[in-house]
């Protein structure tokens, strides 16, 4: 603790301005200094950390979304008072009511629903609108529902469940994905960095990460990108870009391991000492003969050697490239594999991450300076700052998040814990962010009460019966740690302005609702007392922290996760059953179908991700927009200019459909349709198209979404580990005649069934 530095990241204000530091409280991948310049209780300007780049004390420079907070907070569509629905769900017709009426109605209905149907009839849809320590929207809602007797819980992480799971299975029950990577200060120590489905210059992945990568490039580190898109990160940094089809990464990684093993380039002593399941040595007696990864790679267990030619057919990377990359990765030490979450948001996403860690393991790159486990998060975790205590769910009713639409449609009849009667969404927009938006919107008839607590009338709030206006982070005090453990600092989010309109803090809303339900211990501390308590293990001078804005904690002892386990394996075991890195997971072998979502084998294994379907020949992926944090900012025209919405198509795919750059197109499959301008570009692999996630679902009367919402196309399917599968979806695209509003049928490839294309 004596190492903590308190730092002021504010420029001087103009005369009459008070400048206060905060940070976007959202789930945006960064955690930057966002300063409000305030005059007479109004934010007149937003600035950021004026410091220049220096790797030892990286400045916390905000991006366009941080600057866009001024457009957001004073947006004319801010929710101003509680409202009750007057028209059909989704119509957007509401009337103003008082807080007393709104909370009274919710409390009365919640009691009735609990008495009539039991607690499993409630689903908590609260999510990541605010991810700060105290006013964390999902934490506040959990605390509320758990004290109320519980609810059906969407248990899996929408971002990274495949990684959360794979980290636990490979590195042990106590390994946390947020601290299983390495500090960006270590990037310069690598000889080779492979960015695999990872683009921190588009989807922020830690404030400063892109700067550190640039620093590594300046120092001569070779960088390779593997992505269906030539991303901004790849353009700026990569010496080589390798195009791959989404959902097929495990094939490429497995074939790389095959090459390394068959050429004898793996690190045998490292495997002997630290790894379980690379070869037959040390496999538990319970494992089948030929159960090792090596046996699988060489085809000894299934008769199929996992050659680069085998992989090429599946992932689209030329066999020669796979072979060359594999040899380079194994012979350039230290080499660091950096995975994004996106390739894990696929039908067999856990296999991707497990195959990636296996590659890092067999080349001896885990736990060493300049190497990496495959995880791109940092190595620090939350640096001792606690989150709001939530308690635990008194009832055992869990559903994997990607199945929300199916849960709503089928309830008990579909094998789920209950027929759902009430949905409560505080700081979430799951009708937009979960897959299969149309199915969700069409499955609400049996739901008796929907409450949305937000800053805007989002697609989710538009379907609510009662809408409650929440404050933004500018209107309260809080503390925030870096996103996904990326850095060792915290930001004090100082209140900049008084609560606007009739808005209330999420914490105050839940506290009052709890009281109306007879729960008196929901909130027993003042805001300041809470913040002191949550930070006391990390911050030695609360006043200094509050005054300065940023607390910089000491860096972790090792910049790379698992350094202790590799340096001194006898005293530091991995928390897996064997104490080693488990390419062969004993936990998975003991219980292959962990979640009732299908069996997962103990070693990384290839599964075909999608049924080939002539009707929908294009593979869709939906990465992040620089103009949004998920759906947040989706209603801001100024900010939208930073990264306009469009659908990326390869010239060959566009040409075959008579589509030209800038033309309006219809993107569709059996689940729905949306429209966007086509961006025809060689920057995307042939056969793949891409839509930035988060545009606001806006169905027109014919059911077509008009705004480019990727989730009208995504299937509500869960990976076996509980991960979402946004990047395993097939679509077709056709040109739309903008003048007549009709589909241009002349350009149909003959294999396409026009019956679902309709008019736009
Ligand atoms: N197709 C596709 N879909 C995806 C993804 C993808 O890759 N592809 N990615 C997924 C990922 S990684 C994630 S994390 C999820 C995110 O899913 P969500 O967490 O549902 O996403 P947001 O769109 O950020 O919604 C947050 C909501 O909180 C509101 N909000 C902001 N601040 C506050 C506050 O202080 N109080 C209250 N009450 N509300 C507030 C915002 O207005 C917004 O409506 O989306 C997932 N959806
Ligand atoms: N601007 C911005 N940044 C964000 C966020 C945001 O909303 N906006 N959200 C934050 C959050 S909550 C999260 S979880 C992270 C998400 O972080 P990621 O999941 O890493 O981000 P994505 O943008 O979904 O995808 C990263 C890259 O993977 C590629 N990709 C997609 N599918 C595949 C595939 O199957 N295989 C391979 N090899 N590549 C694939 C995409 O083209 C993209 O370039 O981002 C964070 N950063
Ligand atoms: Mo996420």
GROMACS .gro file of N, CA, C and O in nm, residues 33-120:
model
  352
   33UNK      N    1  -0.983   0.844  -1.775
   33UNK     CA    2  -1.017   0.967  -1.703
   33UNK      C    3  -1.110   1.048  -1.793
   33UNK      O    4  -1.073   1.085  -1.904
   34UNK      N    5  -1.231   1.069  -1.746
   34UNK     CA    6  -1.328   1.149  -1.821
   34UNK      C    7  -1.367   1.264  -1.728
   34UNK      O    8  -1.431   1.244  -1.625
   35UNK      N    9  -1.322   1.383  -1.763
   35UNK     CA   10  -1.341   1.499  -1.675
   35UNK      C   11  -1.458   1.584  -1.722
   35UNK      O   12  -1.469   1.614  -1.841
   36UNK      N   13  -1.540   1.623  -1.627
   36UNK     CA   14  -1.649   1.715  -1.660
   36UNK      C   15  -1.610   1.856  -1.620
   36UNK      O   16  -1.563   1.878  -1.507
   37UNK      N   17  -1.626   1.950  -1.713
   37UNK     CA   18  -1.606   2.092  -1.681
   37UNK      C   19  -1.744   2.148  -1.653
   37UNK      O   20  -1.830   2.149  -1.742
   38UNK      N   21  -1.765   2.191  -1.531
   38UNK     CA   22  -1.901   2.224  -1.487
   38UNK      C   23  -1.914   2.373  -1.459
   38UNK      O   24  -1.829   2.433  -1.392
   39UNK      N   25  -2.020   2.431  -1.513
   39UNK     CA   26  -2.055   2.569  -1.482
   39UNK      C   27  -2.201   2.570  -1.440
   39UNK      O   28  -2.287   2.522  -1.515
   40UNK      N   29  -2.230   2.621  -1.322
   40UNK     CA   30  -2.369   2.629  -1.274
   40UNK      C   31  -2.444   2.498  -1.289
   40UNK      O   32  -2.550   2.493  -1.353
   41UNK      N   33  -2.389   2.393  -1.237
   41UNK     CA   34  -2.455   2.263  -1.236
   41UNK      C   35  -2.478   2.207  -1.377
   41UNK      O   36  -2.565   2.123  -1.397
   42UNK      N   37  -2.402   2.253  -1.473
   42UNK     CA   38  -2.415   2.200  -1.609
   42UNK      C   39  -2.277   2.165  -1.665
   42UNK      O   40  -2.183   2.244  -1.653
   43UNK      N   41  -2.268   2.046  -1.724
   43UNK     CA   42  -2.140   2.006  -1.786
   43UNK      C   43  -2.130   2.080  -1.920
   43UNK      O   44  -2.216   2.066  -2.006
   44UNK      N   45  -2.024   2.160  -1.934
   44UNK     CA   46  -2.011   2.238  -2.058
   44UNK      C   47  -1.906   2.178  -2.151
   44UNK      O   48  -1.900   2.211  -2.269
   45UNK      N   49  -1.823   2.091  -2.097
   45UNK     CA   50  -1.717   2.034  -2.180
   45UNK      C   51  -1.665   1.907  -2.112
   45UNK      O   52  -1.674   1.894  -1.990
   46UNK      N   53  -1.612   1.817  -2.194
   46UNK     CA   54  -1.548   1.698  -2.137
   46UNK      C   55  -1.403   1.695  -2.182
   46UNK      O   56  -1.372   1.721  -2.299
   47UNK      N   57  -1.315   1.670  -2.087
   47UNK     CA   58  -1.173   1.659  -2.123
   47UNK      C   59  -1.120   1.529  -2.066
   47UNK      O   60  -1.190   1.457  -1.995
   48UNK      N   61  -0.995   1.501  -2.100
   48UNK     CA   62  -0.935   1.379  -2.045
   48UNK      C   63  -0.797   1.408  -1.989
   48UNK      O   64  -0.751   1.523  -1.986
   49UNK      N   65  -0.734   1.305  -1.943
   49UNK     CA   66  -0.601   1.311  -1.883
   49UNK      C   67  -0.504   1.385  -1.977
   49UNK      O   68  -0.480   1.339  -2.089
   50UNK      N   69  -0.447   1.498  -1.936
   50UNK     CA   70  -0.358   1.571  -2.026
   50UNK      C   71  -0.217   1.511  -2.036
   50UNK      O   72  -0.139   1.555  -2.121
   51UNK      N   73  -0.187   1.411  -1.955
   51UNK     CA   74  -0.049   1.360  -1.953
   51UNK      C   75  -0.011   1.298  -2.087
   51UNK      O   76  -0.095   1.244  -2.158
   52UNK      N   77   0.118   1.305  -2.121
   52UNK     CA   78   0.167   1.240  -2.243
   52UNK      C   79   0.196   1.094  -2.215
   52UNK      O   80   0.217   1.054  -2.103
   53UNK      N   81   0.201   1.016  -2.323
   53UNK     CA   82   0.223   0.872  -2.310
   53UNK      C   83   0.355   0.841  -2.243
   53UNK      O   84   0.460   0.891  -2.279
   54UNK      N   85   0.352   0.760  -2.142
   54UNK     CA   86   0.473   0.702  -2.084
   54UNK      C   87   0.438   0.566  -2.026
   54UNK      O   88   0.342   0.553  -1.950
   55UNK      N   89   0.511   0.463  -2.063
   55UNK     CA   90   0.473   0.328  -2.027
   55UNK      C   91   0.470   0.301  -1.877
   55UNK      O   92   0.391   0.219  -1.831
   56UNK      N   93   0.554   0.371  -1.800
   56UNK     CA   94   0.559   0.341  -1.656
   56UNK      C   95   0.431   0.387  -1.587
   56UNK      O   96   0.384   0.324  -1.493
   57UNK      N   97   0.377   0.501  -1.631
   57UNK     CA   98   0.256   0.555  -1.569
   57UNK      C   99   0.163   0.594  -1.684
   57UNK      O  100   0.151   0.710  -1.720
   58UNK      N  101   0.098   0.495  -1.745
   58UNK     CA  102   0.024   0.525  -1.867
   58UNK      C  103  -0.091   0.622  -1.841
   58UNK      O  104  -0.167   0.604  -1.747
   59UNK      N  105  -0.100   0.728  -1.921
   59UNK     CA  106  -0.212   0.820  -1.905
   59UNK      C  107  -0.344   0.749  -1.937
   59UNK      O  108  -0.344   0.652  -2.012
   60UNK      N  109  -0.452   0.797  -1.879
   60UNK     CA  110  -0.581   0.730  -1.898
   60UNK      C  111  -0.664   0.808  -1.999
   60UNK      O  112  -0.765   0.870  -1.966
   61UNK      N  113  -0.616   0.808  -2.122
   61UNK     CA  114  -0.681   0.887  -2.227
   61UNK      C  115  -0.817   0.830  -2.267
   61UNK      O  116  -0.828   0.711  -2.297
   62UNK      N  117  -0.917   0.917  -2.270
   62UNK     CA  118  -1.052   0.874  -2.307
   62UNK      C  119  -1.065   0.863  -2.458
   62UNK      O  120  -0.990   0.925  -2.532
   63UNK      N  121  -1.163   0.784  -2.502
   63UNK     CA  122  -1.191   0.773  -2.645
   63UNK      C  123  -1.313   0.860  -2.678
   63UNK      O  124  -1.365   0.932  -2.593
   64UNK      N  125  -1.361   0.846  -2.800
   64UNK     CA  126  -1.474   0.929  -2.845
   64UNK      C  127  -1.599   0.904  -2.760
   64UNK      O  128  -1.681   0.994  -2.740
   65UNK      N  129  -1.613   0.782  -2.708
   65UNK     CA  130  -1.733   0.754  -2.627
   65UNK      C  131  -1.730   0.834  -2.497
   65UNK      O  132  -1.834   0.876  -2.446
   66UNK      N  133  -1.611   0.853  -2.443
   66UNK     CA  134  -1.599   0.936  -2.323
   66UNK      C  135  -1.641   1.079  -2.351
   66UNK      O  136  -1.718   1.140  -2.277
   67UNK      N  137  -1.593   1.131  -2.463
   67UNK     CA  138  -1.630   1.268  -2.501
   67UNK      C  139  -1.780   1.274  -2.531
   67UNK      O  140  -1.848   1.371  -2.499
   68UNK      N  141  -1.831   1.164  -2.587
   68UNK     CA  142  -1.974   1.157  -2.622
   68UNK      C  143  -2.066   1.155  -2.501
   68UNK      O  144  -2.189   1.161  -2.515
   69UNK      N  145  -2.012   1.147  -2.382
   69UNK     CA  146  -2.097   1.147  -2.263
   69UNK      C  147  -2.174   1.277  -2.248
   69UNK      O  148  -2.280   1.281  -2.185
   70UNK      N  149  -2.124   1.385  -2.306
   70UNK     CA  150  -2.196   1.512  -2.293
   70UNK      C  151  -2.323   1.506  -2.379
   70UNK      O  152  -2.429   1.554  -2.339
   71UNK      N  153  -2.311   1.444  -2.497
   71UNK     CA  154  -2.430   1.427  -2.582
   71UNK      C  155  -2.531   1.335  -2.512
   71UNK      O  156  -2.652   1.353  -2.524
   72UNK      N  157  -2.478   1.238  -2.437
   72UNK     CA  158  -2.566   1.141  -2.372
   72UNK      C  159  -2.641   1.203  -2.254
   72UNK      O  160  -2.762   1.188  -2.241
   73UNK      N  161  -2.568   1.273  -2.169
   73UNK     CA  162  -2.632   1.318  -2.045
   73UNK      C  163  -2.737   1.426  -2.073
   73UNK      O  164  -2.840   1.431  -2.006
   74UNK      N  165  -2.716   1.507  -2.176
   74UNK     CA  166  -2.814   1.612  -2.209
   74UNK      C  167  -2.901   1.575  -2.330
   74UNK      O  168  -2.958   1.661  -2.395
   75UNK      N  169  -2.906   1.447  -2.359
   75UNK     CA  170  -2.987   1.400  -2.472
   75UNK      C  171  -3.134   1.435  -2.448
   75UNK      O  172  -3.184   1.418  -2.337
   76UNK      N  173  -3.202   1.481  -2.553
   76UNK     CA  174  -3.341   1.523  -2.531
   76UNK      C  175  -3.433   1.406  -2.498
   76UNK      O  176  -3.544   1.425  -2.449
   77UNK      N  177  -3.387   1.284  -2.524
   77UNK     CA  178  -3.471   1.168  -2.493
   77UNK      C  179  -3.441   1.107  -2.356
   77UNK      O  180  -3.488   0.996  -2.327
   78UNK      N  181  -3.362   1.173  -2.273
   78UNK     CA  182  -3.340   1.118  -2.138
   78UNK      C  183  -3.473   1.090  -2.071
   78UNK      O  184  -3.566   1.170  -2.076
   79UNK      N  185  -3.483   0.978  -2.001
   79UNK     CA  186  -3.603   0.951  -1.921
   79UNK      C  187  -3.606   1.052  -1.807
   79UNK      O  188  -3.505   1.071  -1.739
   80UNK      N  189  -3.722   1.113  -1.786
   80UNK     CA  190  -3.727   1.223  -1.688
   80UNK      C  191  -3.810   1.191  -1.565
   80UNK      O  192  -3.790   1.248  -1.459
   81UNK      N  193  -3.907   1.102  -1.582
   81UNK     CA  194  -3.998   1.070  -1.470
   81UNK      C  195  -4.048   0.928  -1.490
   81UNK      O  196  -4.040   0.873  -1.601
   82UNK      N  197  -4.103   0.867  -1.387
   82UNK     CA  198  -4.157   0.731  -1.403
   82UNK      C  199  -4.274   0.731  -1.502
   82UNK      O  200  -4.345   0.831  -1.513
   83UNK      N  201  -4.288   0.621  -1.572
   83UNK     CA  202  -4.397   0.613  -1.671
   83UNK      C  203  -4.464   0.475  -1.666
   83UNK      O  204  -4.403   0.376  -1.629
   84UNK      N  205  -4.591   0.477  -1.709
   84UNK     CA  206  -4.668   0.353  -1.718
   84UNK      C  207  -4.710   0.333  -1.863
   84UNK      O  208  -4.747   0.429  -1.932
   85UNK      N  209  -4.704   0.211  -1.908
   85UNK     CA  210  -4.739   0.182  -2.047
   85UNK      C  211  -4.888   0.201  -2.070
   85UNK      O  212  -4.970   0.159  -1.988
   86UNK      N  213  -4.924   0.264  -2.183
   86UNK     CA  214  -5.065   0.282  -2.216
   86UNK      C  215  -5.103   0.210  -2.346
   86UNK      O  216  -5.219   0.175  -2.366
   87UNK      N  217  -5.008   0.188  -2.434
   87UNK     CA  218  -5.037   0.117  -2.560
   87UNK      C  219  -4.987  -0.026  -2.553
   87UNK      O  220  -4.944  -0.072  -2.447
   88UNK      N  221  -4.994  -0.098  -2.664
   88UNK     CA  222  -4.941  -0.235  -2.664
   88UNK      C  223  -4.791  -0.236  -2.633
   88UNK      O  224  -4.723  -0.136  -2.658
   89UNK      N  225  -4.743  -0.348  -2.583
   89UNK     CA  226  -4.600  -0.359  -2.553
   89UNK      C  227  -4.517  -0.333  -2.679
   89UNK      O  228  -4.547  -0.388  -2.784
   90UNK      N  229  -4.418  -0.250  -2.663
   90UNK     CA  230  -4.330  -0.221  -2.777
   90UNK      C  231  -4.376  -0.101  -2.857
   90UNK      O  232  -4.304  -0.052  -2.942
   91UNK      N  233  -4.498  -0.052  -2.828
   91UNK     CA  234  -4.550   0.060  -2.908
   91UNK      C  235  -4.485   0.192  -2.869
   91UNK      O  236  -4.489   0.290  -2.943
   92UNK      N  237  -4.429   0.197  -2.750
   92UNK     CA  238  -4.366   0.321  -2.706
   92UNK      C  239  -4.467   0.420  -2.648
   92UNK      O  240  -4.435   0.537  -2.629
   93UNK      N  241  -4.589   0.375  -2.620
   93UNK     CA  242  -4.691   0.467  -2.563
   93UNK      C  243  -4.692   0.456  -2.411
   93UNK      O  244  -4.719   0.350  -2.355
   94UNK      N  245  -4.663   0.568  -2.347
   94UNK     CA  246  -4.653   0.570  -2.201
   94UNK      C  247  -4.718   0.696  -2.146
   94UNK      O  248  -4.732   0.796  -2.217
   95UNK      N  249  -4.753   0.692  -2.017
   95UNK     CA  250  -4.798   0.814  -1.950
   95UNK      C  251  -4.715   0.838  -1.826
   95UNK      O  252  -4.662   0.743  -1.766
   96UNK      N  253  -4.704   0.963  -1.788
   96UNK     CA  254  -4.626   0.999  -1.671
   96UNK      C  255  -4.700   0.958  -1.545
   96UNK      O  256  -4.821   0.977  -1.533
   97UNK      N  257  -4.627   0.900  -1.449
   97UNK     CA  258  -4.686   0.872  -1.317
   97UNK      C  259  -4.586   0.917  -1.210
   97UNK      O  260  -4.473   0.953  -1.242
   98UNK      N  261  -4.630   0.912  -1.085
   98UNK     CA  262  -4.541   0.955  -0.977
   98UNK      C  263  -4.454   0.837  -0.932
   98UNK      O  264  -4.487   0.721  -0.958
   99UNK      N  265  -4.346   0.867  -0.862
   99UNK     CA  266  -4.263   0.761  -0.805
   99UNK      C  267  -4.346   0.675  -0.710
   99UNK      O  268  -4.333   0.552  -0.707
  100UNK      N  269  -4.433   0.738  -0.634
  100UNK     CA  270  -4.514   0.664  -0.537
  100UNK      C  271  -4.605   0.563  -0.608
  100UNK      O  272  -4.612   0.446  -0.570
  101UNK      N  273  -4.669   0.608  -0.715
  101UNK     CA  274  -4.754   0.515  -0.791
  101UNK      C  275  -4.672   0.402  -0.852
  101UNK      O  276  -4.710   0.286  -0.848
  102UNK      N  277  -4.558   0.439  -0.910
  102UNK     CA  278  -4.476   0.339  -0.980
  102UNK      C  279  -4.426   0.233  -0.883
  102UNK      O  280  -4.444   0.112  -0.905
  103UNK      N  281  -4.364   0.277  -0.775
  103UNK     CA  282  -4.306   0.180  -0.681
  103UNK      C  283  -4.415   0.103  -0.608
  103UNK      O  284  -4.401  -0.016  -0.579
  104UNK      N  285  -4.527   0.172  -0.580
  104UNK     CA  286  -4.640   0.105  -0.513
  104UNK      C  287  -4.693  -0.008  -0.602
  104UNK      O  288  -4.717  -0.120  -0.555
  105UNK      N  289  -4.706   0.020  -0.729
  105UNK     CA  290  -4.758  -0.080  -0.822
  105UNK      C  291  -4.662  -0.199  -0.833
  105UNK      O  292  -4.704  -0.315  -0.828
  106UNK      N  293  -4.533  -0.168  -0.849
  106UNK     CA  294  -4.435  -0.277  -0.863
  106UNK      C  295  -4.436  -0.366  -0.738
  106UNK      O  296  -4.438  -0.489  -0.747
  107UNK      N  297  -4.436  -0.302  -0.620
  107UNK     CA  298  -4.431  -0.381  -0.495
  107UNK      C  299  -4.555  -0.468  -0.483
  107UNK      O  300  -4.546  -0.587  -0.448
  108UNK      N  301  -4.670  -0.413  -0.515
  108UNK     CA  302  -4.795  -0.490  -0.503
  108UNK      C  303  -4.792  -0.609  -0.599
  108UNK      O  304  -4.822  -0.723  -0.561
  109UNK      N  305  -4.750  -0.584  -0.720
  109UNK     CA  306  -4.745  -0.691  -0.820
  109UNK      C  307  -4.640  -0.797  -0.785
  109UNK      O  308  -4.662  -0.916  -0.804
  110UNK      N  309  -4.528  -0.752  -0.731
  110UNK     CA  310  -4.424  -0.849  -0.695
  110UNK      C  311  -4.471  -0.943  -0.584
  110UNK      O  312  -4.443  -1.062  -0.586
  111UNK      N  313  -4.542  -0.887  -0.490
  111UNK     CA  314  -4.597  -0.974  -0.384
  111UNK      C  315  -4.696  -1.074  -0.443
  111UNK      O  316  -4.694  -1.193  -0.412
  112UNK      N  317  -4.783  -1.023  -0.529
  112UNK     CA  318  -4.884  -1.112  -0.588
  112UNK      C  319  -4.817  -1.223  -0.670
  112UNK      O  320  -4.850  -1.341  -0.656
  113UNK      N  321  -4.719  -1.185  -0.750
  113UNK     CA  322  -4.654  -1.285  -0.836
  113UNK      C  323  -4.578  -1.387  -0.750
  113UNK      O  324  -4.584  -1.507  -0.775
  114UNK      N  325  -4.513  -1.340  -0.646
  114UNK     CA  326  -4.440  -1.434  -0.559
  114UNK      C  327  -4.539  -1.530  -0.491
  114UNK      O  328  -4.516  -1.650  -0.486
  115UNK      N  329  -4.650  -1.473  -0.443
  115UNK     CA  330  -4.748  -1.559  -0.373
  115UNK      C  331  -4.812  -1.658  -0.469
  115UNK      O  332  -4.839  -1.773  -0.433
  116UNK      N  333  -4.838  -1.615  -0.591
  116UNK     CA  334  -4.910  -1.701  -0.685
  116UNK      C  335  -4.819  -1.804  -0.751
  116UNK      O  336  -4.856  -1.920  -0.767
  117UNK      N  337  -4.699  -1.760  -0.792
  117UNK     CA  338  -4.615  -1.849  -0.876
  117UNK      C  339  -4.483  -1.888  -0.812
  117UNK      O  340  -4.415  -1.977  -0.862
  118UNK      N  341  -4.441  -1.821  -0.707
  118UNK     CA  342  -4.311  -1.852  -0.647
  118UNK      C  343  -4.199  -1.769  -0.710
  118UNK      O  344  -4.217  -1.707  -0.815
  119UNK      N  345  -4.084  -1.772  -0.645
  119UNK     CA  346  -3.975  -1.682  -0.685
  119UNK      C  347  -3.912  -1.713  -0.821
  119UNK      O  348  -3.855  -1.624  -0.883
  120UNK      N  349  -3.923  -1.838  -0.865
  120UNK     CA  350  -3.860  -1.870  -0.994
  120UNK      C  351  -3.931  -1.801  -1.110
  120UNK      O  352  -3.878  -1.797  -1.223
   0.00000   0.00000   0.00000
